[in-house]
XYZ file of C-alpha atoms in Angstrom:
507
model
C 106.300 -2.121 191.445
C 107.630 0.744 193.604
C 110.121 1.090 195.911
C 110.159 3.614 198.936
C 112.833 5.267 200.644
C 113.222 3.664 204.187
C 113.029 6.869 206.943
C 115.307 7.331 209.803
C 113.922 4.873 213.001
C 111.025 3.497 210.453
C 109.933 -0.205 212.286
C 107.774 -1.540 209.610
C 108.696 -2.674 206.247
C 106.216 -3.942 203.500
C 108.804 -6.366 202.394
C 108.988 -9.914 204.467
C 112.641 -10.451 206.245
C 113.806 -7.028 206.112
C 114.288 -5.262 209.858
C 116.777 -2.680 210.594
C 119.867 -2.869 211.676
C 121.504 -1.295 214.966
C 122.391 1.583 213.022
C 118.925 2.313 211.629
C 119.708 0.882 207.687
C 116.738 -1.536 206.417
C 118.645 -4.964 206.035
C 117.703 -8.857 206.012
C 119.305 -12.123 206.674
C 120.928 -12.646 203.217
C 122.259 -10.424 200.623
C 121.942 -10.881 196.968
C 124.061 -9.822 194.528
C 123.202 -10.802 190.486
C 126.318 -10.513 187.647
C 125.900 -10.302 184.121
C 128.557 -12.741 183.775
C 130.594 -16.104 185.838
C 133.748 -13.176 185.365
C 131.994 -10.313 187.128
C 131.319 -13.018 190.003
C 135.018 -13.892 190.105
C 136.052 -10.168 190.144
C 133.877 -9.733 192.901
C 135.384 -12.677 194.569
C 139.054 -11.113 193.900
C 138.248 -7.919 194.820
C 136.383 -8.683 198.327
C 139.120 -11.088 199.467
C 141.735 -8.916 198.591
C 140.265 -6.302 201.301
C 139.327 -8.922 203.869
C 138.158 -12.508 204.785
C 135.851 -14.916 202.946
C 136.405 -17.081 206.025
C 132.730 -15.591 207.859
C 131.087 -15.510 204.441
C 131.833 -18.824 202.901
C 129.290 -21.521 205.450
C 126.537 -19.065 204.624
C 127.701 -18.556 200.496
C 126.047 -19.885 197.425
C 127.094 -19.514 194.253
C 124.340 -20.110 191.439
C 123.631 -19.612 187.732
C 120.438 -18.800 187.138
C 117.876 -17.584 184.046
C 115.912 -14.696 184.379
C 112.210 -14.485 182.746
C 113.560 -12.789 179.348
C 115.712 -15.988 178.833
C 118.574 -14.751 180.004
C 121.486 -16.138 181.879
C 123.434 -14.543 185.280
C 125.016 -15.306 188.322
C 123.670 -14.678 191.632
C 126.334 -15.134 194.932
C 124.432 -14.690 197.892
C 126.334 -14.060 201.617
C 125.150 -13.779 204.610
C 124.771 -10.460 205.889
C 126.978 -10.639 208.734
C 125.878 -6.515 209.329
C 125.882 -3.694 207.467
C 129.224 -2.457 207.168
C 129.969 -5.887 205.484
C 127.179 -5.220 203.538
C 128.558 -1.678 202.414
C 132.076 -3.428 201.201
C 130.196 -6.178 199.269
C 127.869 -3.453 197.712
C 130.441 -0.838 196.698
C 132.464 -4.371 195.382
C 129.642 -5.303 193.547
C 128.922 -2.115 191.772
C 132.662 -1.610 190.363
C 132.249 -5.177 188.401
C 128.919 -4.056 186.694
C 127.053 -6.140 189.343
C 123.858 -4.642 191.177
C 123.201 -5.947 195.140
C 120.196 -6.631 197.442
C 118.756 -7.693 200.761
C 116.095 -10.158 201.574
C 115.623 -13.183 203.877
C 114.304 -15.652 201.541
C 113.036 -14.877 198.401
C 111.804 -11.249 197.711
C 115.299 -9.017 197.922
C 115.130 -5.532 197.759
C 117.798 -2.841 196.792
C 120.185 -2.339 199.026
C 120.792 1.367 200.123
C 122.778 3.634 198.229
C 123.868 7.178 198.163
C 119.958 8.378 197.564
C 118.574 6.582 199.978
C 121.173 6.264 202.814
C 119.011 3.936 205.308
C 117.835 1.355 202.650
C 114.786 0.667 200.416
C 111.265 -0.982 200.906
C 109.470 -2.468 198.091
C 105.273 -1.666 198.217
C 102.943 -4.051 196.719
C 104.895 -7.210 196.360
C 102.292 -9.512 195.176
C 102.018 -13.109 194.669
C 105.364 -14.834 193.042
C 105.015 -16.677 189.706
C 105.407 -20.316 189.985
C 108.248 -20.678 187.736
C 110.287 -17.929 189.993
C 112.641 -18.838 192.848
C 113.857 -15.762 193.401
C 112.662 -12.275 192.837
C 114.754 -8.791 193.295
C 112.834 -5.646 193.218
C 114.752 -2.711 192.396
C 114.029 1.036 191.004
C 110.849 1.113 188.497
C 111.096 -3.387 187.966
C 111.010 -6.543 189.486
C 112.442 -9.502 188.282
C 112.448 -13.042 188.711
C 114.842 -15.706 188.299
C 114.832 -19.333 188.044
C 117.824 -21.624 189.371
C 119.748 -23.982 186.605
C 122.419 -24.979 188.836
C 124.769 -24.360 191.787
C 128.166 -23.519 191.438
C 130.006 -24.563 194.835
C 132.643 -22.305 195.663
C 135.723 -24.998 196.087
C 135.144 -26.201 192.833
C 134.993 -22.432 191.775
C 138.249 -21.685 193.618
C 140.308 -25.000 192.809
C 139.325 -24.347 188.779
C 140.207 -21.546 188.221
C 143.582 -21.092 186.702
C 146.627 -18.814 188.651
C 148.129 -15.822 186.618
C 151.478 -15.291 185.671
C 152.749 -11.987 187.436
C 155.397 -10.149 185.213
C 158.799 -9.934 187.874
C 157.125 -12.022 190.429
C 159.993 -14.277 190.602
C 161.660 -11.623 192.439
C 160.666 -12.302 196.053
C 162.332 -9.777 198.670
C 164.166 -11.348 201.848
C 160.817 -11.714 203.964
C 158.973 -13.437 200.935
C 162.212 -15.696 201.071
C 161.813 -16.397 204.737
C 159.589 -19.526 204.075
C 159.438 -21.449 201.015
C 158.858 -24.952 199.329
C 160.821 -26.566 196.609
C 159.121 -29.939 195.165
C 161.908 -31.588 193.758
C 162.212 -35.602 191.203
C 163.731 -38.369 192.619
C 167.255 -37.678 190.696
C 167.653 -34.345 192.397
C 166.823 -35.113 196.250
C 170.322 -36.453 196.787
C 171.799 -33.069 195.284
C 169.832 -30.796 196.600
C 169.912 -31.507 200.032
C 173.867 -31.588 200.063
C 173.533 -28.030 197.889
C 171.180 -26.544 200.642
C 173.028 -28.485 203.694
C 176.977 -27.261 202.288
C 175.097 -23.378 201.607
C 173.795 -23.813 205.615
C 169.875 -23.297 204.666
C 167.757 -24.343 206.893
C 165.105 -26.777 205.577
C 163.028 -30.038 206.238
C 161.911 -32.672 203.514
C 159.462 -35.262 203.353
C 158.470 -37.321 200.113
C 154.735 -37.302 199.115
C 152.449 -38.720 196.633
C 149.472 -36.801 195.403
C 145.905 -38.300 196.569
C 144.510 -40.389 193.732
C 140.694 -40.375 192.002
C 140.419 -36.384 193.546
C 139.173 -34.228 191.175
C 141.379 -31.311 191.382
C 144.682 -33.430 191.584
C 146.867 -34.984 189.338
C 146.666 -38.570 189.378
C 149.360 -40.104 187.449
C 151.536 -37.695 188.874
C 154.624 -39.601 190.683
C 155.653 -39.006 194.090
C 158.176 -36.692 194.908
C 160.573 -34.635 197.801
C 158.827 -31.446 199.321
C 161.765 -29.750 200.908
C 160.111 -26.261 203.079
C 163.306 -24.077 203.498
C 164.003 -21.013 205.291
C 165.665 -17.796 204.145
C 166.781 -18.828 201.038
C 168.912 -16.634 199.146
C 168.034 -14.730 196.025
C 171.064 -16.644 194.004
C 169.841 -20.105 195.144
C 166.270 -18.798 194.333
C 167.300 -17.905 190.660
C 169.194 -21.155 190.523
C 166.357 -23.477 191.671
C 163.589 -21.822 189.192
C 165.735 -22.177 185.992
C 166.277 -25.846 187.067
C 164.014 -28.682 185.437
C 162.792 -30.830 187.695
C 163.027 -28.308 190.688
C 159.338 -26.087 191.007
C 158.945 -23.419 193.627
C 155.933 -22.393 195.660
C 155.116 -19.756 198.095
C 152.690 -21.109 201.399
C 149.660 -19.194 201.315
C 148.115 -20.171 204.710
C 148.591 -23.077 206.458
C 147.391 -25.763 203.734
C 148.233 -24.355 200.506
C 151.057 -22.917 198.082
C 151.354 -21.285 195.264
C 154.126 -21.287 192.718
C 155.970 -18.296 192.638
C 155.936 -15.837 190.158
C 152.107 -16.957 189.925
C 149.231 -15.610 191.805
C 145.258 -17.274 192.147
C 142.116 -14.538 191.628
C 141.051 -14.857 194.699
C 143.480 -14.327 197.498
C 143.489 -18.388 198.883
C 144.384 -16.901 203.089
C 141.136 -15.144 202.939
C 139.224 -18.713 202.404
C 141.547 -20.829 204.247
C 138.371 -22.822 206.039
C 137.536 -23.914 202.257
C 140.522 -26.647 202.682
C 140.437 -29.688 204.453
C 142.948 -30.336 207.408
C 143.798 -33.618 206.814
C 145.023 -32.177 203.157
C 147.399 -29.696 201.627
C 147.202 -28.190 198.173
C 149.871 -27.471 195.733
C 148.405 -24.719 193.074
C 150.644 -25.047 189.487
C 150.612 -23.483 186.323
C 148.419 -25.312 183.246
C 145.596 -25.812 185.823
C 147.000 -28.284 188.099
C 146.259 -28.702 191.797
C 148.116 -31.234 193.803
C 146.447 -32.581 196.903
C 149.342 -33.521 199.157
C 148.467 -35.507 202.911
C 148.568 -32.802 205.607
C 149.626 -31.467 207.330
C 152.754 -31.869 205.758
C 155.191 -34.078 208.315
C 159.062 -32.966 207.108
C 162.178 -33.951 208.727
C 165.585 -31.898 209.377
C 167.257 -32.563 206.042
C 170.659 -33.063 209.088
C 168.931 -36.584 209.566
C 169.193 -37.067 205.708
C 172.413 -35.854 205.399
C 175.526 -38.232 204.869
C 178.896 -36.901 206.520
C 182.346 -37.921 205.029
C 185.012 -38.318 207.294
C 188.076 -40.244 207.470
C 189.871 -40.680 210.782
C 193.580 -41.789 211.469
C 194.620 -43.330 214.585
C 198.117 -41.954 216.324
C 200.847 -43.517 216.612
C 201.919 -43.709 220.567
C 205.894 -44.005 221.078
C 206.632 -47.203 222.113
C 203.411 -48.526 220.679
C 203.546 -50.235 217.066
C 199.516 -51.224 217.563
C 197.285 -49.353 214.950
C 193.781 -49.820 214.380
C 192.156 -47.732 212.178
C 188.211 -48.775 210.797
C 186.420 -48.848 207.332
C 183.625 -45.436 207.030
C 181.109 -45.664 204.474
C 181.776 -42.591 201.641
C 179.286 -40.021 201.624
C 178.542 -36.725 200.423
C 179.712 -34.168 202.331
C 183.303 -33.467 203.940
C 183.747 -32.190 208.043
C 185.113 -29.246 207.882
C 186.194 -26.326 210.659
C 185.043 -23.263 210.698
C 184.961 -19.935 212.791
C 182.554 -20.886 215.806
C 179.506 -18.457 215.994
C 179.243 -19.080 219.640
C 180.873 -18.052 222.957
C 184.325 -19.503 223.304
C 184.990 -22.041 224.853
C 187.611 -24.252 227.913
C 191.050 -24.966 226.750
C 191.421 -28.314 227.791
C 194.469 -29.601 225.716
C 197.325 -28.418 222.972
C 198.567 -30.263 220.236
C 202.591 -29.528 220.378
C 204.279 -30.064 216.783
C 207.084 -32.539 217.279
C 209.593 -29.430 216.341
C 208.990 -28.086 219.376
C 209.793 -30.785 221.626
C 212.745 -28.426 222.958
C 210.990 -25.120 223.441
C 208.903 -28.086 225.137
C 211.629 -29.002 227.643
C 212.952 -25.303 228.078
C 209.360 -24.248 229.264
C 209.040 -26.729 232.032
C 211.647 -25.287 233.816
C 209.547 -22.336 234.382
C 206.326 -23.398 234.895
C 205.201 -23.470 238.563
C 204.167 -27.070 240.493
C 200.530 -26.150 240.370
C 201.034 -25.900 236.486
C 202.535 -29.441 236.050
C 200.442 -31.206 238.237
C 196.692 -32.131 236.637
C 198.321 -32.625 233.338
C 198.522 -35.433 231.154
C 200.821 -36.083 227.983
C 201.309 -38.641 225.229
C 204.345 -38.174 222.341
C 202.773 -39.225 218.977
C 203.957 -39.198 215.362
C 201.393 -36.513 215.068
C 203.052 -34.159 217.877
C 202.705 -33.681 221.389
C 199.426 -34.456 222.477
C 198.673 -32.284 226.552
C 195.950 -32.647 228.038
C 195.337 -30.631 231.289
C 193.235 -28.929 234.073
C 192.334 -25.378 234.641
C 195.952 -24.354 234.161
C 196.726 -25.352 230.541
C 196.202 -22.390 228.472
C 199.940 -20.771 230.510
C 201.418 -23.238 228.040
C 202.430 -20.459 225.101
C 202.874 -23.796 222.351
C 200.777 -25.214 219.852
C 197.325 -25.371 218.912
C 195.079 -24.490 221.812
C 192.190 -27.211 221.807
C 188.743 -27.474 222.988
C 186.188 -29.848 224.122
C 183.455 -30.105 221.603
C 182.062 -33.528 223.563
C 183.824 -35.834 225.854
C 186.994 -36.636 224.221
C 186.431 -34.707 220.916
C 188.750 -32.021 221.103
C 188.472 -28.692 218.215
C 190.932 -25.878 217.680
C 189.998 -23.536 219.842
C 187.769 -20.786 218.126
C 186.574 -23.412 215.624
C 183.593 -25.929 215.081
C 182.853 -28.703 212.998
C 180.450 -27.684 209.807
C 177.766 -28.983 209.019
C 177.180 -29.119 213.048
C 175.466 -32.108 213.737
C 174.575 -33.330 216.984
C 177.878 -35.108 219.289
C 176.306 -38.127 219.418
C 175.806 -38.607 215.897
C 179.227 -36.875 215.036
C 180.294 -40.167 217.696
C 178.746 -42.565 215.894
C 179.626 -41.771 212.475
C 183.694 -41.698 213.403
C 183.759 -44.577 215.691
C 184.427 -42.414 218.887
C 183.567 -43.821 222.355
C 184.455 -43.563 225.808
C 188.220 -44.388 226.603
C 189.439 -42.645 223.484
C 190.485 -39.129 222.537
C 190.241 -37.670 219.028
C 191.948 -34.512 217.793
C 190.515 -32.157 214.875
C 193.085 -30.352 213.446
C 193.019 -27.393 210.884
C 195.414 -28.519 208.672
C 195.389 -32.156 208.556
C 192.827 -34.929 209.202
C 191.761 -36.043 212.252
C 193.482 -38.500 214.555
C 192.540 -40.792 217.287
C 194.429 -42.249 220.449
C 193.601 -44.212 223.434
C 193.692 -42.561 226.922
C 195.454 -44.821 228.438
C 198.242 -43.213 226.887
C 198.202 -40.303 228.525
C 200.773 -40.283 231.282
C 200.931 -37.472 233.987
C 203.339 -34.849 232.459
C 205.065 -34.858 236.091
C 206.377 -38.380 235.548
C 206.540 -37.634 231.657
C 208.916 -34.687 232.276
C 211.717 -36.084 234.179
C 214.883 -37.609 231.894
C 217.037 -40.664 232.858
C 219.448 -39.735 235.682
C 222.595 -41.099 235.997
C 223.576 -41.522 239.979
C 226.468 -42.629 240.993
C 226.621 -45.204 244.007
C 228.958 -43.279 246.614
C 231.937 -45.962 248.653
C 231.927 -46.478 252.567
C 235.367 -44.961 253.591
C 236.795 -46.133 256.970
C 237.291 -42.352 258.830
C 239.146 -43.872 262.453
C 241.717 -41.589 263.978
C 244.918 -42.369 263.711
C 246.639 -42.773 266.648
C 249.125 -39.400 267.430
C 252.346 -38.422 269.297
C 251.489 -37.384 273.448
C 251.220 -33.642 272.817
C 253.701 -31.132 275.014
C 253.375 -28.175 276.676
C 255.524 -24.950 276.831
C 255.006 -21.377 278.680
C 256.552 -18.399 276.642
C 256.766 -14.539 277.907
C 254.247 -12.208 275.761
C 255.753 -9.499 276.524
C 254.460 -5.745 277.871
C 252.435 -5.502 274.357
C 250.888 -8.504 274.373
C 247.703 -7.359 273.111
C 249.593 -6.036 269.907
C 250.260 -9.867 269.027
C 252.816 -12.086 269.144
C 256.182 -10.943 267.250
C 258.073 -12.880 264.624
C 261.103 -14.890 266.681
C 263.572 -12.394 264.917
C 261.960 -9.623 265.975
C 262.174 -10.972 270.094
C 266.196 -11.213 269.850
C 265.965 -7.530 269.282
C 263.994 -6.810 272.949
C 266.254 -6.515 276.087
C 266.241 -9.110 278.426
């Protein structure tokens, strides 16, 4: 047997199947590469995936072990070939693991091209095919044959073979952090999710059980929490792999993960069509693969998250009525914190009751349009004012805001962990009708509305007025007046003199 090299624009090949290609280059519909060993196959499989996709390879891939005529064993993967330039990867792939690579269409395969022959080769004088042979590859100076013992498919391939323990691996930088899984027992659900929800991680959890009778998974495993979390930091990442109980995977792709500090051999997002959609795979160390439901349905781990909160009820002057109701305890406490967002409407103060007179001194100065609008109620917890657009000229107390209708914050402030109104509602008894006041120092309190009375009304003391007595004002009745004419004298306009003074003028 003799093999030719294939000339520039050459049409006609001896060997059946082989055509060339739009750039001139002799190529079939398959190629064929043969490996002295299952490991050269896999290091072909690492290498190729690690450079690009096993996505357009894998309907048209077979894996096989097969015997040649000298008794020996090898493995033969055969891809389609997709063109040439895929063909030049898989070859120069091939050749670094000890593995040798040709082109055929069914079952003669000749060499593929190399650096002597740049547009291919062509085998001459083929001849008839033993009976025994299924497949035979013609290269430089032999031919040889080879008999199939078996397929290998290349899930079962893939799913087997066991991940490698990378040396620093556990290290993951901030955008490896950025999306991550934690499987976590039973005993450690409850305390992880208040860990991650108190440490303001973002994450959703769902409990699974691995599929049972699947080959791959483990069946007797028990179910357990899969918690995917978002930018988790590097302490809580250290933390989390030195805990029993509490394993760690990276997603590769959309239906599979990988424990960290572990990589597969072959890169698993390169052969992403190789796993089912209705199923998500969980790669651990020791050969285990856990086939989880997908995709994977999760829930905010705020729905899961217990809130404890204890509320007090005001006092109102003149009101002895209290009514304060049971909460269930849970895990985490309300707390305030510095609001990331814009700031928001003062609608209210909260007046300590020691400044009741700076109080009463300031509403002397405050314009009408400042009084009018607001509302006030005196409580054992302090002066309670709630207002229109006006309130924040009011230089006393703690400026409030209105987190939800009725639930009034300390201004620059918000309630951590910030769960929704309604559910912050629910969970502290507030409805309509009532008003309940967060402060930063003390626990919340609650009062109705209806205590609220317009601050107009509010500000005005008890005045004492005295009632004023009807007085009879008649003229009395006088003496008949009389008349008398006087000389003025020649200075009249000077005024008139003192009587002494007119004894001293001649008559």
């Amino acid at each position: 047997m003799a093999l030719e090299h294939v000339a520039s624009g050459q049409m006609r090949f001896y060997t059946p199947g082989i055509s060339p290609d739009p750039r001139g280059i002799a190529l079939g519909r398959l190629a064929l590469m043969t490996f002295p060993s299952l490991e050269g196959a896999v290091s072909w499989l690492r290498m190729y995936s690690a450079e690009a996709s096993l996505d357009e390879l894998i309907s048209g891939m077979s894996i096989s072990k097969v015997r040649t005529q000298l008794g020996s064993r090898e493995v033969v993967i055969q891809i389609p070939a997709v063109s040439s330039y895929t063909c030049d990867r898989a070859a120069r792939l091939a050749r670094m693991v000890g593995g040798a690579i040709y082109t055929g269409s069914a079952k003669h395969f000749v060499k593929y091209r190399d650096d002597k022959s740049p547009y291919g080769y062509d085998a001459i004088d083929i001849g008839a095919m033993p009976a025994s042979v299924e497949l035979m590859v013609h290269g430089e100076g032999f031919s040889q044959g080879y008999r199939v013992e078996g397929d290998l498919p290349f899930d079962r391939l893939l799913f087997r073979l066991t991940i490698r323990k990378l040396p620093g691996a556990e290290r993951l930088e901030q955008e490896d952090r950025g999306s991550l899984l934690l499987v976590v027992s039973h005993g450690l659900v409850e305390g992880v999710i208040r860990y991650l929800w108190r440490n303001k991680v973002a994450a959703s959890a769902g409990m699974f059980s691995p599929r049972r009778g699947s080959a791959f998974a483990g069946g007797s495993e028990p179910s357990y929490m899969v918690l995917a979390v978002r930018d988790l930091p590097e302490r809580m990442l250290k933390l989390f792999l030195g805990t029993p109980g509490i394993d760690v995977f990276r997603p590769v792709g959309a239906a599979a993960a990988i424990a960290v500090g572990y990589a597969h051999p072959i890169e698993l997002s390169s052969c992403a069509s190789v796993f089912a959609a209705d199923s998500f795979h969980l790669f651990w160390p020791k050969d285990r693969v856990d086939i989880l439901p997908g995709p994977l349905q999760l829930s905010d781990i705020a729905h899961l998250t217990k809130v404890e909160l204890s509320v007090e009820t005001a006092a109102v002057k003149g009101d002895d009525k209290r009514s304060a109701e049971p909460f269930d305890p849970i895990g985490v406490d309300l707390r305030l914190a510095p609001s990331m967002g814009p700031p928001r409407r003062v609608v209210g103060t909260l007046i300590q009751l020691a400044h009741a007179e700076r109080l009463k001194r300031l509403l002397y100065a405050l314009p009408p349009p400042a009084l009018r609008g607001q509302r006030v109620a005196v409580t054992d917890r302090g002066i309670v004012l709630i207002g229109g657009e006006n309130l924040d000229v009011v230089p006393l107390g703690q400026l409030l805001a209105e987190l939800a209708p009725g639930l009034l914050v300390p201004l620059g402030l918000d309630l951590v962990p910030r769960v929704s109104p309604e559910v912050l509602s629910r969970a502290i008894g507030h409805h309509a009708g009532l008003i309940t006041v967060f402060c930063s120092e003390a626990q919340p309190f609650q009062l109705s509305e209806s205590a609220l009375v317009p601050l107009e009304r509010r500000a005005l003391a008890k005045l004492a007025v005295d009632r004023a007595e009807i007085q009879d004002l008649s003229v009395a009745q006088a003496d008949r007046p009389s008349l008398r004419n006087e000389s003025v004298g020649r200075f009249s306009l000077w005024g008139f003199p003192a009587p002494a003074e007119r004894k001293l003028l001649p008559k």
